[in-house]
Coordinates of C-alpha atoms in Angstrom, one line a residue:
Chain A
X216 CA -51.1 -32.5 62.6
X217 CA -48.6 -29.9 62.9
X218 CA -45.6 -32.8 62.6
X219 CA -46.6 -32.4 58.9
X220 CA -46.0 -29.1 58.0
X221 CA -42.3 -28.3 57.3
X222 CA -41.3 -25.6 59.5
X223 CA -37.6 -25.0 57.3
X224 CA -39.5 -24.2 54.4
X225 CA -39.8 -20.1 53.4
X226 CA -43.1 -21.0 51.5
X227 CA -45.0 -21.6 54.7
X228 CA -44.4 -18.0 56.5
X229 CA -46.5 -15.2 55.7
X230 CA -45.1 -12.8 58.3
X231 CA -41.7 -11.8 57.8
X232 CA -39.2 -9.9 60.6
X233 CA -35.7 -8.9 60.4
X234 CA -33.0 -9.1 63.0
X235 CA -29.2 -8.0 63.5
X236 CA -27.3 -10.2 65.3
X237 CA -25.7 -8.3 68.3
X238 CA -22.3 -9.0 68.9
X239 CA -23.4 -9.9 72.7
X240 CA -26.0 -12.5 71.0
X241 CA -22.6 -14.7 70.9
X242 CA -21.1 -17.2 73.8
X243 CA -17.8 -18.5 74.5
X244 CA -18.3 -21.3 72.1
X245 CA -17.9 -18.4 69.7
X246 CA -21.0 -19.1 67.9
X247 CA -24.6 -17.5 68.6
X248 CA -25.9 -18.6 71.6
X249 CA -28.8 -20.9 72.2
X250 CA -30.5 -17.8 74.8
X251 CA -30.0 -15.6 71.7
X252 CA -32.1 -18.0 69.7
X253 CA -35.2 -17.5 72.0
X254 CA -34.9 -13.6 71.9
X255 CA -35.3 -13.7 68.1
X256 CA -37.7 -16.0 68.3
X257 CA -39.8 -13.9 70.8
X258 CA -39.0 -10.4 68.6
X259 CA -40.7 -11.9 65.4
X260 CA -43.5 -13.1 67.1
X261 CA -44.3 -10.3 69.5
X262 CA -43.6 -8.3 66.0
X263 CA -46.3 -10.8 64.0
X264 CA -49.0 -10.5 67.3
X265 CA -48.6 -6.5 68.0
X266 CA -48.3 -5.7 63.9
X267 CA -51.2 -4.7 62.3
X268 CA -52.9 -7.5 61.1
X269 CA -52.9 -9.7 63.8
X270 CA -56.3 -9.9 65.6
X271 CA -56.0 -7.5 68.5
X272 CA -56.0 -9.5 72.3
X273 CA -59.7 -9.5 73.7
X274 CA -59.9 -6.6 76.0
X275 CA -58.7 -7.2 79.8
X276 CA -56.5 -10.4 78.4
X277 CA -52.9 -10.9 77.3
X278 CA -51.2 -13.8 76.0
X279 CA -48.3 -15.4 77.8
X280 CA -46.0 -18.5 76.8
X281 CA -47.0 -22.0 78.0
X282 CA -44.5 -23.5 75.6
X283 CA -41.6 -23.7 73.2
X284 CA -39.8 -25.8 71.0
X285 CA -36.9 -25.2 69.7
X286 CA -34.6 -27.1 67.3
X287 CA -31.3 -26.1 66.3
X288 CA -30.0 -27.1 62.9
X289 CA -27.4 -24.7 62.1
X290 CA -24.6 -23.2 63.9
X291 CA -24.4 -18.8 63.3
X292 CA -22.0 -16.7 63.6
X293 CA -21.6 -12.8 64.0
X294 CA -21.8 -10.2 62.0
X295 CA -25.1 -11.4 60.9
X296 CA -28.7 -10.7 59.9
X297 CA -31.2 -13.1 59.8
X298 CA -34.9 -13.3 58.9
X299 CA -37.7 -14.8 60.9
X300 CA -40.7 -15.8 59.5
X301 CA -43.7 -16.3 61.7
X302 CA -47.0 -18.2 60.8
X303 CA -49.9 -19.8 62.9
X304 CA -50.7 -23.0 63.0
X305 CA -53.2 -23.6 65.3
X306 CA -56.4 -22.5 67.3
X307 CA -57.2 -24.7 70.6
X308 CA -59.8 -23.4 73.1
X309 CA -57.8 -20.9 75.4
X310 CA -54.6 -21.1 73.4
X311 CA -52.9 -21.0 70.0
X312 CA -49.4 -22.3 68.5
X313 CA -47.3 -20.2 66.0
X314 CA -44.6 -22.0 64.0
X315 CA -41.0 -19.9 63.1
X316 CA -38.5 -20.3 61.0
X317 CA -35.4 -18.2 61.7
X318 CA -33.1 -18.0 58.3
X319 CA -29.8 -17.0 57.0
X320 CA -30.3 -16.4 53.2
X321 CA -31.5 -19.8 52.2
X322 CA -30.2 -21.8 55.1
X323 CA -33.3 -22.7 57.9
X324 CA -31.0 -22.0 61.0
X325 CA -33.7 -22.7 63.7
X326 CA -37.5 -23.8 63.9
X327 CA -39.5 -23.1 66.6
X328 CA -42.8 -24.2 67.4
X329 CA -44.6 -21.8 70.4
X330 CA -47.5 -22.3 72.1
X331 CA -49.5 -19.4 73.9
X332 CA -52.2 -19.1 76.4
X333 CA -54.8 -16.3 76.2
X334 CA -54.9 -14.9 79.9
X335 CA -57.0 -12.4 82.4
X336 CA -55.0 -10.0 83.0
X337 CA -56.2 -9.3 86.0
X338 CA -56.7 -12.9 87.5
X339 CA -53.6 -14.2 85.5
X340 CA -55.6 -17.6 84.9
X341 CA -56.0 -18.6 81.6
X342 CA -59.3 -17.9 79.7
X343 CA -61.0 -19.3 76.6
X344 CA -60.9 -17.4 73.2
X345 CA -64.0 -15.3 72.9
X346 CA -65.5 -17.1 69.7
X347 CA -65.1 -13.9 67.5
X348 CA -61.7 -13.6 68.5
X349 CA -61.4 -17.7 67.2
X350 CA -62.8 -17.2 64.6
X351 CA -60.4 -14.4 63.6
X352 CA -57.6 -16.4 64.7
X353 CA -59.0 -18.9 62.4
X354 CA -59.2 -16.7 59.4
X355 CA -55.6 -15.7 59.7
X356 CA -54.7 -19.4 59.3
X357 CA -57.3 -19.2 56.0
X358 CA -56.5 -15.7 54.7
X359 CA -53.0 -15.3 55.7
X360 CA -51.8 -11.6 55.3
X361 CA -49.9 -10.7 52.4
X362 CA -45.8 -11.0 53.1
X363 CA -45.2 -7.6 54.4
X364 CA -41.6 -8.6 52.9
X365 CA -41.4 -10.2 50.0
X366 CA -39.9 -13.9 50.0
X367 CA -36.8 -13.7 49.2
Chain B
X67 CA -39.9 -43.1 77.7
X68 CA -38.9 -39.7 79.2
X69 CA -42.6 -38.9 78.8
X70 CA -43.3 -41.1 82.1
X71 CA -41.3 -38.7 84.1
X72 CA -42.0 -36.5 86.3
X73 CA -39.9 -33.3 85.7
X74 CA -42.1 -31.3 88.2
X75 CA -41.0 -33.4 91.2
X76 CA -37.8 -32.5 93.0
X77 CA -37.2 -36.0 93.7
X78 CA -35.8 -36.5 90.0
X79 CA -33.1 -34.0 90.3
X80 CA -29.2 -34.9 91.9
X81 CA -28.0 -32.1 90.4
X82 CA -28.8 -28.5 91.9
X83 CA -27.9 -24.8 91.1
X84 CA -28.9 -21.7 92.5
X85 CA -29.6 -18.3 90.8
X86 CA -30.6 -15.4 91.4
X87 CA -33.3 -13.5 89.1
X88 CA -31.7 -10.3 87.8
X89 CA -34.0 -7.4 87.2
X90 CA -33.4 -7.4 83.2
X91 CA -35.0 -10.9 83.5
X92 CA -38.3 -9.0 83.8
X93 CA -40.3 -7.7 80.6
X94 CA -42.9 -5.3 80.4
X95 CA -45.9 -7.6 81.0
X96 CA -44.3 -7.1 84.8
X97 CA -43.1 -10.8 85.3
X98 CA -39.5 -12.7 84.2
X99 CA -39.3 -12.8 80.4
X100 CA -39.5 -16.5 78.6
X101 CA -35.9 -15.9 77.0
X102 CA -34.3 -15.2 81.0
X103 CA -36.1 -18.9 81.7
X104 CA -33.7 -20.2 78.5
X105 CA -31.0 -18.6 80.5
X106 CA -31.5 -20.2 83.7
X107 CA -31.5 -23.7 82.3
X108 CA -28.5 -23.1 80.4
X109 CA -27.2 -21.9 83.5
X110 CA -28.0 -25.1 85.6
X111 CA -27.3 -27.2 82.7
X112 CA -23.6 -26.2 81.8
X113 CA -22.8 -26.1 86.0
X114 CA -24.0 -29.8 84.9
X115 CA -21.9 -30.7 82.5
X116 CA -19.0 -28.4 82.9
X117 CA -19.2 -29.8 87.0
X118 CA -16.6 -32.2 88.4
X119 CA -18.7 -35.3 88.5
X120 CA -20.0 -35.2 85.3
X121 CA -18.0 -37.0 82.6
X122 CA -15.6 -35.1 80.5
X123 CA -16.0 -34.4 77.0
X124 CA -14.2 -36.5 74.6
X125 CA -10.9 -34.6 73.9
X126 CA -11.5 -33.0 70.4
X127 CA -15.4 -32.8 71.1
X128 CA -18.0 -30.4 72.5
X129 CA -21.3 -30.2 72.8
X130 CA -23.5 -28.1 71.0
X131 CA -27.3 -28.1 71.3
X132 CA -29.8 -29.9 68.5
X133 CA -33.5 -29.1 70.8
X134 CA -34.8 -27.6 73.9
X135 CA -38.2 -27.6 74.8
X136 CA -39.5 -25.5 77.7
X137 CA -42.5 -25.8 79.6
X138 CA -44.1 -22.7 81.4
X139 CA -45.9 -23.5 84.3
X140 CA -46.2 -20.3 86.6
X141 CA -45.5 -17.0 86.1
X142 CA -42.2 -15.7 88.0
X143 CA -41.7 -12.3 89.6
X144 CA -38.6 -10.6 90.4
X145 CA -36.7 -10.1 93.3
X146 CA -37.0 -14.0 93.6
X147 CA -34.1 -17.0 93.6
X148 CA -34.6 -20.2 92.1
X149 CA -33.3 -23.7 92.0
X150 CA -32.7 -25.6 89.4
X151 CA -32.7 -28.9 89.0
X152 CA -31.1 -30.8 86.0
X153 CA -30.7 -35.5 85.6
X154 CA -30.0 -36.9 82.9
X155 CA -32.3 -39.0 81.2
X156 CA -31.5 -40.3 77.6
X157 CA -28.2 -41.5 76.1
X158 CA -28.4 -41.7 72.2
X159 CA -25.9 -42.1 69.8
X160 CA -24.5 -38.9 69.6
X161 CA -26.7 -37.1 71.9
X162 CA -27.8 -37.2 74.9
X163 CA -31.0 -35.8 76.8
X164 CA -31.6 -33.7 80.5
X165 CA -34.4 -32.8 82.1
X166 CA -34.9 -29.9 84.0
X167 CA -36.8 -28.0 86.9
X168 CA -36.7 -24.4 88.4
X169 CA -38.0 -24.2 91.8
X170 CA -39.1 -21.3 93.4
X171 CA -39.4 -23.0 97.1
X172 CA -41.9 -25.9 96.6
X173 CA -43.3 -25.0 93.5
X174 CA -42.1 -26.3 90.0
X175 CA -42.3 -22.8 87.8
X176 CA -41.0 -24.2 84.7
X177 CA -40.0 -27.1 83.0
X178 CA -37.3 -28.5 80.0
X179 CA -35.8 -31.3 77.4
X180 CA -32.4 -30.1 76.1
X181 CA -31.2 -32.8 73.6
X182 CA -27.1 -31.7 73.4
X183 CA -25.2 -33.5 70.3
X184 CA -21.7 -34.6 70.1
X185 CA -19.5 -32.5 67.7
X186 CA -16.3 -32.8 66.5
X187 CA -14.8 -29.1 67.9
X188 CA -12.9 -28.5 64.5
X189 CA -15.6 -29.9 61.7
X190 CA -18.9 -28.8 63.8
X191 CA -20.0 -31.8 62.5
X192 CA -21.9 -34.5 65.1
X193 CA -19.8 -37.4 66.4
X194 CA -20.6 -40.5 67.7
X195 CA -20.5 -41.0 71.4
X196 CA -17.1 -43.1 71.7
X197 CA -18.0 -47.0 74.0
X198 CA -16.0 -45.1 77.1
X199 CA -17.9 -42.4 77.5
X200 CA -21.6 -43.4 76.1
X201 CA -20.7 -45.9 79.1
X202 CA -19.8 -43.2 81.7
X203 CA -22.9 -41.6 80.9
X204 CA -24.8 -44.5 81.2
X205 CA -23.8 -44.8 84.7
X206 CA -24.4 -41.2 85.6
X207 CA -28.2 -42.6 85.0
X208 CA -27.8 -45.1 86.8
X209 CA -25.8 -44.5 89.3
X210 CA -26.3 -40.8 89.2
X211 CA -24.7 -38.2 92.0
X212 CA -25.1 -37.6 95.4
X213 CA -27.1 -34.1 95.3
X214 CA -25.0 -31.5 95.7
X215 CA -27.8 -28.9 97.0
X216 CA -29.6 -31.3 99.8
X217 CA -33.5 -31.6 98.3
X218 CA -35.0 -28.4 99.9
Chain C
X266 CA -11.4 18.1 74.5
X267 CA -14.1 15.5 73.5
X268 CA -16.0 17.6 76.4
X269 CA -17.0 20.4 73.5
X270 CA -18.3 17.6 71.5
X271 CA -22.4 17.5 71.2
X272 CA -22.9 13.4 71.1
X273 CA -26.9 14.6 70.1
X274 CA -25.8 16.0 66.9
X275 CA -26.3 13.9 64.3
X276 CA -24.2 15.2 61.9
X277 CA -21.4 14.0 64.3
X278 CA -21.8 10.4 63.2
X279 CA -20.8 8.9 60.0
X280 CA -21.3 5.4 60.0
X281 CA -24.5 4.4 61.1
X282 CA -26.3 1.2 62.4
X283 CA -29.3 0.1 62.2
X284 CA -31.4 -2.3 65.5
X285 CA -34.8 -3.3 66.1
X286 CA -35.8 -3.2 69.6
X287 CA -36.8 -6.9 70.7
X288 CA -39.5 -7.6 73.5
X289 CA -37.1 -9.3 75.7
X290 CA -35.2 -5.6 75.8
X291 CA -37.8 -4.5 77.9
X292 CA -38.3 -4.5 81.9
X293 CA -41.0 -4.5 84.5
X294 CA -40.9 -0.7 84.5
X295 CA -42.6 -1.2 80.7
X296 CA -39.3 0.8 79.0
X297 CA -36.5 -0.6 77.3
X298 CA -34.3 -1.4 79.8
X299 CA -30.5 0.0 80.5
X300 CA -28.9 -3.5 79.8
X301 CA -30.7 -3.7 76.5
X302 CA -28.9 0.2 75.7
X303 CA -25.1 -1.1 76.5
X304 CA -26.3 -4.0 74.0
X305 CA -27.1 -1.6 71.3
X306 CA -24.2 0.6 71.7
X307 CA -21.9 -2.2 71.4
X308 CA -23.7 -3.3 68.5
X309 CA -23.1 -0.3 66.3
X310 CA -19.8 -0.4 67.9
X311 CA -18.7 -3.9 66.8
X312 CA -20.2 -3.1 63.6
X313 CA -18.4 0.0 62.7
X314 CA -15.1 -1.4 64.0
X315 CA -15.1 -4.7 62.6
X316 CA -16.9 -3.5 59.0
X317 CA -14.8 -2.8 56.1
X318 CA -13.3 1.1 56.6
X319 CA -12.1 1.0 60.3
X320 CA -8.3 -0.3 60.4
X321 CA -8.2 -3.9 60.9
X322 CA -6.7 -5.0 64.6
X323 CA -2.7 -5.3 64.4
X324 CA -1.6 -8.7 64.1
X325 CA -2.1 -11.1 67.5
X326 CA -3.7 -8.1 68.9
X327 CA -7.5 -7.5 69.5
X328 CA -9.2 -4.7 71.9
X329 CA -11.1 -5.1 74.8
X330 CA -13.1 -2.8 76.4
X331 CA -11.5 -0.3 79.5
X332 CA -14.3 2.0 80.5
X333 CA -17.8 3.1 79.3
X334 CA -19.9 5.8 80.0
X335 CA -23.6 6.2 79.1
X336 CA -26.2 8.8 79.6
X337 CA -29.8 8.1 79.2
X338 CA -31.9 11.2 77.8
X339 CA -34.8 10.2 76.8
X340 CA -37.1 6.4 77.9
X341 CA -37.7 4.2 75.1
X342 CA -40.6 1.8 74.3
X343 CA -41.0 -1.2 72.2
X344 CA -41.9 -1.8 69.5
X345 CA -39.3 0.5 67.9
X346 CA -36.3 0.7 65.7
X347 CA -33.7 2.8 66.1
X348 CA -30.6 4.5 64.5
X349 CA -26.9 4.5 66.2
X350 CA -24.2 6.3 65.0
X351 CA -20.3 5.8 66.1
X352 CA -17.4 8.0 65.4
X353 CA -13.9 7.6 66.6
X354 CA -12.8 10.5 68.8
X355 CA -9.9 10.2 70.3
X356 CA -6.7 7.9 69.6
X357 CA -4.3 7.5 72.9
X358 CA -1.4 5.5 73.1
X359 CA -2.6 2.0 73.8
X360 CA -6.6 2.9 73.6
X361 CA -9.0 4.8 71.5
X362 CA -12.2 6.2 72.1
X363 CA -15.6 6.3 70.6
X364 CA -18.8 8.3 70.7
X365 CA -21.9 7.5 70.1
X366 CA -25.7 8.0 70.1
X367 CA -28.8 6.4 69.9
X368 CA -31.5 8.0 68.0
X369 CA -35.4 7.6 67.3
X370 CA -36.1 9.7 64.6
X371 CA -35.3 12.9 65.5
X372 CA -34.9 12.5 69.3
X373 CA -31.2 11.2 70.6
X374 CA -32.3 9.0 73.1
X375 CA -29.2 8.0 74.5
X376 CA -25.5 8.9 74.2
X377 CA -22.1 6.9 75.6
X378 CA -18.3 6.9 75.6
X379 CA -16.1 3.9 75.4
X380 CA -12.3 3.2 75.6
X381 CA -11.0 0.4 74.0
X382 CA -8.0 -1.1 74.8
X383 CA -5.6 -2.9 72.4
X384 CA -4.5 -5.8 73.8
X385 CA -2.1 -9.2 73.1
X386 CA -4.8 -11.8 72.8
X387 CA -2.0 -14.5 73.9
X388 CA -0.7 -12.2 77.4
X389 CA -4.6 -10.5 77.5
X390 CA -1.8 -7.3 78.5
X391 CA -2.6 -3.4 76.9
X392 CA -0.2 -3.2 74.0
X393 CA 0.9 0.4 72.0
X394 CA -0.8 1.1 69.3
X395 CA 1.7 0.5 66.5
X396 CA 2.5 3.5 64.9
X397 CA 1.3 2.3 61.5
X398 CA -2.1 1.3 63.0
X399 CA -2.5 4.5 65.3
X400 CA -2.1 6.8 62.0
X401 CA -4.8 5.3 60.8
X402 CA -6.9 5.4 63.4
X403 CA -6.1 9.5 63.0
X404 CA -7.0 9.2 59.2
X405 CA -9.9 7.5 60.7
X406 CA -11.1 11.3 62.8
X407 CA -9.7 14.0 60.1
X408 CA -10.9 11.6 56.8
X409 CA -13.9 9.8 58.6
X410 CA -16.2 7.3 56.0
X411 CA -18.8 8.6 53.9
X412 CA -21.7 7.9 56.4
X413 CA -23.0 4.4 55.1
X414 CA -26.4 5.4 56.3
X415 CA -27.2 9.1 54.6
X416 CA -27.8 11.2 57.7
X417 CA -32.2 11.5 58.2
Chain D
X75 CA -15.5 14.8 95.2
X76 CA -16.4 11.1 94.7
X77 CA -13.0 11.3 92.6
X78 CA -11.5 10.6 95.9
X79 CA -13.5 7.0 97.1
X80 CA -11.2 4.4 96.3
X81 CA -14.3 1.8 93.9
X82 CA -11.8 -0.8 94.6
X83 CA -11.7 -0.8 97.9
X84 CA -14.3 -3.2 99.5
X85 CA -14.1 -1.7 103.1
X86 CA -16.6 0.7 101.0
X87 CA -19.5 -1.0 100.3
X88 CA -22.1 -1.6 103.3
X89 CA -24.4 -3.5 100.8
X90 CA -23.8 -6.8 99.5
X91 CA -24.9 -9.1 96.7
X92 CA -23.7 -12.2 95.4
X93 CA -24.7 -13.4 91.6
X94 CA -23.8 -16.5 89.5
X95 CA -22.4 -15.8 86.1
X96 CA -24.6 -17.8 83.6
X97 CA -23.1 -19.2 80.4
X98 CA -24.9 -16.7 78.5
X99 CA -23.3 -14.0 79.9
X100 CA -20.1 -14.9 77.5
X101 CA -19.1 -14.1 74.0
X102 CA -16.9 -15.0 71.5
X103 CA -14.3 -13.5 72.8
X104 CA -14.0 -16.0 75.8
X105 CA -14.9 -13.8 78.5
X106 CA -17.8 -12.5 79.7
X107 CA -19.5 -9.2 78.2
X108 CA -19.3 -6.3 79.2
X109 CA -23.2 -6.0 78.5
X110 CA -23.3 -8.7 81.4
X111 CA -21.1 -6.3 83.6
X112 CA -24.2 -3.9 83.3
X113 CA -26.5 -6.5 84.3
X114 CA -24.8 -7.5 86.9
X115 CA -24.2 -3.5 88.7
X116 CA -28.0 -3.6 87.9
X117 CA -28.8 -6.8 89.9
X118 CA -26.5 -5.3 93.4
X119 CA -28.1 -2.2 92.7
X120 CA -31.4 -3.3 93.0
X121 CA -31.1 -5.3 95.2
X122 CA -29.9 -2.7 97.6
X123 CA -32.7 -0.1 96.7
X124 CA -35.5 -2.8 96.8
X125 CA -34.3 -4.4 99.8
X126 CA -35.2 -3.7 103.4
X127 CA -32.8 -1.3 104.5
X128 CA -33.0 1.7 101.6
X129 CA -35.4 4.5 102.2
X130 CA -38.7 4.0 100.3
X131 CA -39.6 5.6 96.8
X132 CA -41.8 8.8 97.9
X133 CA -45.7 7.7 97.0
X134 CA -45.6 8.0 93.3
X135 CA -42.6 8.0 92.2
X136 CA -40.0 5.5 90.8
X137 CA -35.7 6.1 89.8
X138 CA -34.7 5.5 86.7
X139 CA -30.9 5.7 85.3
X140 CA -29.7 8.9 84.5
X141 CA -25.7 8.0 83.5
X142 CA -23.7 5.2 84.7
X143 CA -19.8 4.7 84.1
X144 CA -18.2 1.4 84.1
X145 CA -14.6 0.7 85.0
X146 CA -13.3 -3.0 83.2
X147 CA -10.4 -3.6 85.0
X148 CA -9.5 -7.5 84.5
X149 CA -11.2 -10.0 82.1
X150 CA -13.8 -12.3 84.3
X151 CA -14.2 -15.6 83.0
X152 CA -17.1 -18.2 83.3
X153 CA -17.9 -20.3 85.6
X154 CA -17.6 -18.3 88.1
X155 CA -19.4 -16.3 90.6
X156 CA -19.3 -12.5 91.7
X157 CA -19.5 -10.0 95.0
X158 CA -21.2 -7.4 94.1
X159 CA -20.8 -4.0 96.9
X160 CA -22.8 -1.3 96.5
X161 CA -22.7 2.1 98.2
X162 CA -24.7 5.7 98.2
X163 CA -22.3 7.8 97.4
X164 CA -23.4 11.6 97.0
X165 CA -27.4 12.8 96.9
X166 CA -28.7 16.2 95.1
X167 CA -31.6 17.5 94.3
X168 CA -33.6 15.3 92.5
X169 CA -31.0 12.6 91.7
X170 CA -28.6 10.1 94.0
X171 CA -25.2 8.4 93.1
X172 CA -24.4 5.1 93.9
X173 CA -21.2 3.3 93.4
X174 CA -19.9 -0.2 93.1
X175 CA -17.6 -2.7 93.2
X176 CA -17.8 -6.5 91.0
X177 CA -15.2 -8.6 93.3
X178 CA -13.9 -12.0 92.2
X179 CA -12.5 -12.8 96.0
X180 CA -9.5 -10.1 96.2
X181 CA -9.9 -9.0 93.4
X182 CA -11.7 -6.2 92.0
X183 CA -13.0 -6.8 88.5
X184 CA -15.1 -3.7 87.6
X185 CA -16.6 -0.8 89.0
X186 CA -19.0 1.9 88.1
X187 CA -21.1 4.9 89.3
X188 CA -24.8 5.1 88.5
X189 CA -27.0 8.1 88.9
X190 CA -30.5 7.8 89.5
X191 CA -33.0 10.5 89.0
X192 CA -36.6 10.4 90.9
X193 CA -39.4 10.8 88.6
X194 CA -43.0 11.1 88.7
X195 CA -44.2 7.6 87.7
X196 CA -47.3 9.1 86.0
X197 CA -45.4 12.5 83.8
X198 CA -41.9 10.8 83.4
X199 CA -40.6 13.6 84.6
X200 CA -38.3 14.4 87.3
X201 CA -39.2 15.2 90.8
X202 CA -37.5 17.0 93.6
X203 CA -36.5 14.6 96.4
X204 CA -39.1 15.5 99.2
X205 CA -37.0 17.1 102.2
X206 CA -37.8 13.5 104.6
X207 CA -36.9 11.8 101.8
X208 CA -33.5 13.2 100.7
X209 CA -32.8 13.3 104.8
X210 CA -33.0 9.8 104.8
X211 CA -30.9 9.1 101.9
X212 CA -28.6 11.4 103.7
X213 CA -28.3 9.3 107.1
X214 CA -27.9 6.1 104.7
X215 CA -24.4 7.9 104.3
X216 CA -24.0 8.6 107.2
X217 CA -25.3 5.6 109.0
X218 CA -25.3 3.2 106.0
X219 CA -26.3 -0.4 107.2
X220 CA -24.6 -3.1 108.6
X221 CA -23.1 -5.2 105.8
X222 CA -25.5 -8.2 104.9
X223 CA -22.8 -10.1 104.2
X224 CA -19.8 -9.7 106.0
X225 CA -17.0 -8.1 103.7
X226 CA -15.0 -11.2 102.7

C-alpha cells in the first residue's frame, strides 16, 4: 500500500524540520555519511512525535524502532542545510510507520520509511495502541496538521 | 531470494568483526541509539569490504551506498560488545547486496540489507560491475571465506 | 592574555551559528551528551572559518586541529536549539586560536578553546602562517564581521 | 602539578581499553575527527569508572564532565584500532581528574585531561566527595590497579 505513495515528493509531508549539516556529519569518502543520514532521519521524527500535534504516547509506554529503510539517491556535501519532511503512513495494531523525505532545495536526497513499536515502559514488551490513541493516530493520517513551514 | 535467509543465524556469516559499544551509543530512553546500530554495520561492513580477502574495487570505482534496511530485534544496553556478522548475498549489475547480524553472545539484536552501487570515483555516477570482478564476487558467494572470528 | 577574556559574554562573539539538538545527541544519563558538544563547537567553527569573511586557507595549505579545551557549565536537554558564537583570539606563528560559546537563550551552556594548526595537506607538516595570510587573520581580531546573527 | 606527568608516556596508565575505529568516525578530511577523539577518551574513561576496580559512585550520585582538554598530536587514520590508558590523576573536593593516552602501538596519538564533578543525581548539583569515598579515590593513586591489559 505504501509502495504507492512517492516518498521524494514535497506534496506528501505535512511536518517540516530543519537541519545543519555538521562538518563531522561527513566521511572520508568526503561526502555525508550514510550514519549521518539516520541521525537526521531520527531528529525530524522525534521532532514530528514530541512536537505539539502529535498524539501524546499512552501513559507508561514509549515508542522504540523495529525498523528502517533507507534509500539513498543523492550524494551531499558540507556546508549544508537540508529539510526533512515527516508524514505517517500507517496505523497497525501495536505499531505505526512514518515515511521521510530528507531534501536539499528541490532535490529528494534520501527517503526513509520507519516503522515503530508502541512499548511498556516498564516491561519493554510491545503493547497494542489503546483504541483512542488509534484512532488519533488515524486522524493525523486524515487531518494532517497544517505545515508548520511552509512548502517551499 | 534473500528473503529465505536467515540473517538471525550465526551460521550465515564468514565474515566477523568485533566492537565495542561506546557510551555516546546510548540515548536518553537508557538503551544504544538506532543511528549507533547504522554505525556498527558500517563498521562490520567496510572491515568487509575494505578486508584482504574481499575483492578489490575496480581501479577508478568506489562504492557508495543506494539502501540499507535495518531490523531491530532487541534492545541493547551499554557496557556491552558485539559481533557482527556480514556475507554477501546478491550480485546485480552494478550493485551488490550483504546481509548482516550483531550478536551480543547468542542472541541476534539486530539485523540488515545494505545494497552498495558501483560508481565511477570521478563522475559519482553508477558503473557497471566489469565480467572480472562481478565474477570474483560471484565466487565470494560461493566459495565465500574461511571465518575469520571462529562461530562463537 | 586570552585568560581575562569572559567566553559567557555574548557580546564577545560576532559571527554566530545556528544547531538544533538531534535525539541521537543525547545519552543514557537523559542530557545531551559531551561528544554531541565538541560536534557543535566544531560546527560553528567550520562554519565561521570556511564562510565568506574569514581569510581563505593559503594555497596547498589547510588546518587541522592541535588542542581543544571545553568547559561544560550548564546540562542541556533535548529538544532544544541553540546559538554558538566564534571569535578568533589569538594568531601565533603556525596556529591560531578560537573561542567560543554555546548558548540557550540567555544561559552560556558551554564554552571551549581550540588551536588550529596550518598545515601542508601534501607533507600533513605545521607550516608558518604566511605573512599575507597572518595579517589578516589580525584584521580578522581588531576589524572582526558585523555579527551575521544580531546579538539576542 | 599534573603539568609534570608525561600523557605520552604509557608506563602511566594502569587502566586499559582497546576500541575499533568505525568508518564513521572519518571526515572529509581523510582522517578521523576529532569529535571521534572525544568519543573515544569517553569510551576508556568509562570503562575504567564503570568497571570493577574504580570506587563506586556514593548512593545517589552520578559524575558528569566538568572540562576536558584534548592534545591532537598526529593524524590517525581508518582502519585502524586504538589503546586507550587511562589514569586518576589528582582528586579535590567535589571533583577528580583523570588523564589519558589514545596509542596507535608506539605511538601516542592524543591525549587529554577530563575533570569530573560528583553531583547529586536528583538537584544536578554538585556534591562534596564523602570522606570514604575521596579516600578511596585517593588509594586508586596510590595503589592504582594492576593493568588489565598488559602495557604493550
Amino acid at each position: 500500500m505504501s509502495g504507492t505513495i512517492d516518498l521524494t515528493d514535497r506534496v506528501l509531508y505535512r511536518f517540516w524540520h530543519k537541519e545543519n549539516l555538521r562538518f563531522s556529519d561527513t566521511d572520508m569518502i568526503g561526502h555525508v555519511n550514510n550514519v549521518a543520514f539516520a541521525a537526521l532521519l531520527e531528529s525530524g521524527r522525534t521532532a514530528y512525535t514530541h512536537g505539539g500535534h502529535f498524539p501524546r504516547f499512552p501513559a507508561g509506554c514509549q515508542v522504540v524502532m523495529a525498523r528502517v529503510e533507507i534509500d539513498y539517491r543523492m550524494e551531499l556535501h558540507w556546508p549544508n542545510a537540508v529539510d526533512i519532511g515527516t508524514s505517517l503512513l500507517r496505523v497497525g495494531n501495536s505499531s505505526f510507520m512514518l515515511g521521510q523525505g530528507i531534501f536539499r532545495g528541490a532535490d529528494c536526497v534520501t527517503t526513509g520509511r520507519t516503522v515503530l513499536v508502541l512499548i511498556d515502559k516498564a516491561t519493554r514488551r510491545s503493547a497494542p495502541l489503546p483504541a483512542d490513541y488509534r484512532a488519533a493516530l488515524l486522524r493525523e493520517i486524515t487531518d494532517p496538521p497544517v505545515p508548520a513551514t511552509p512548502v517551499p
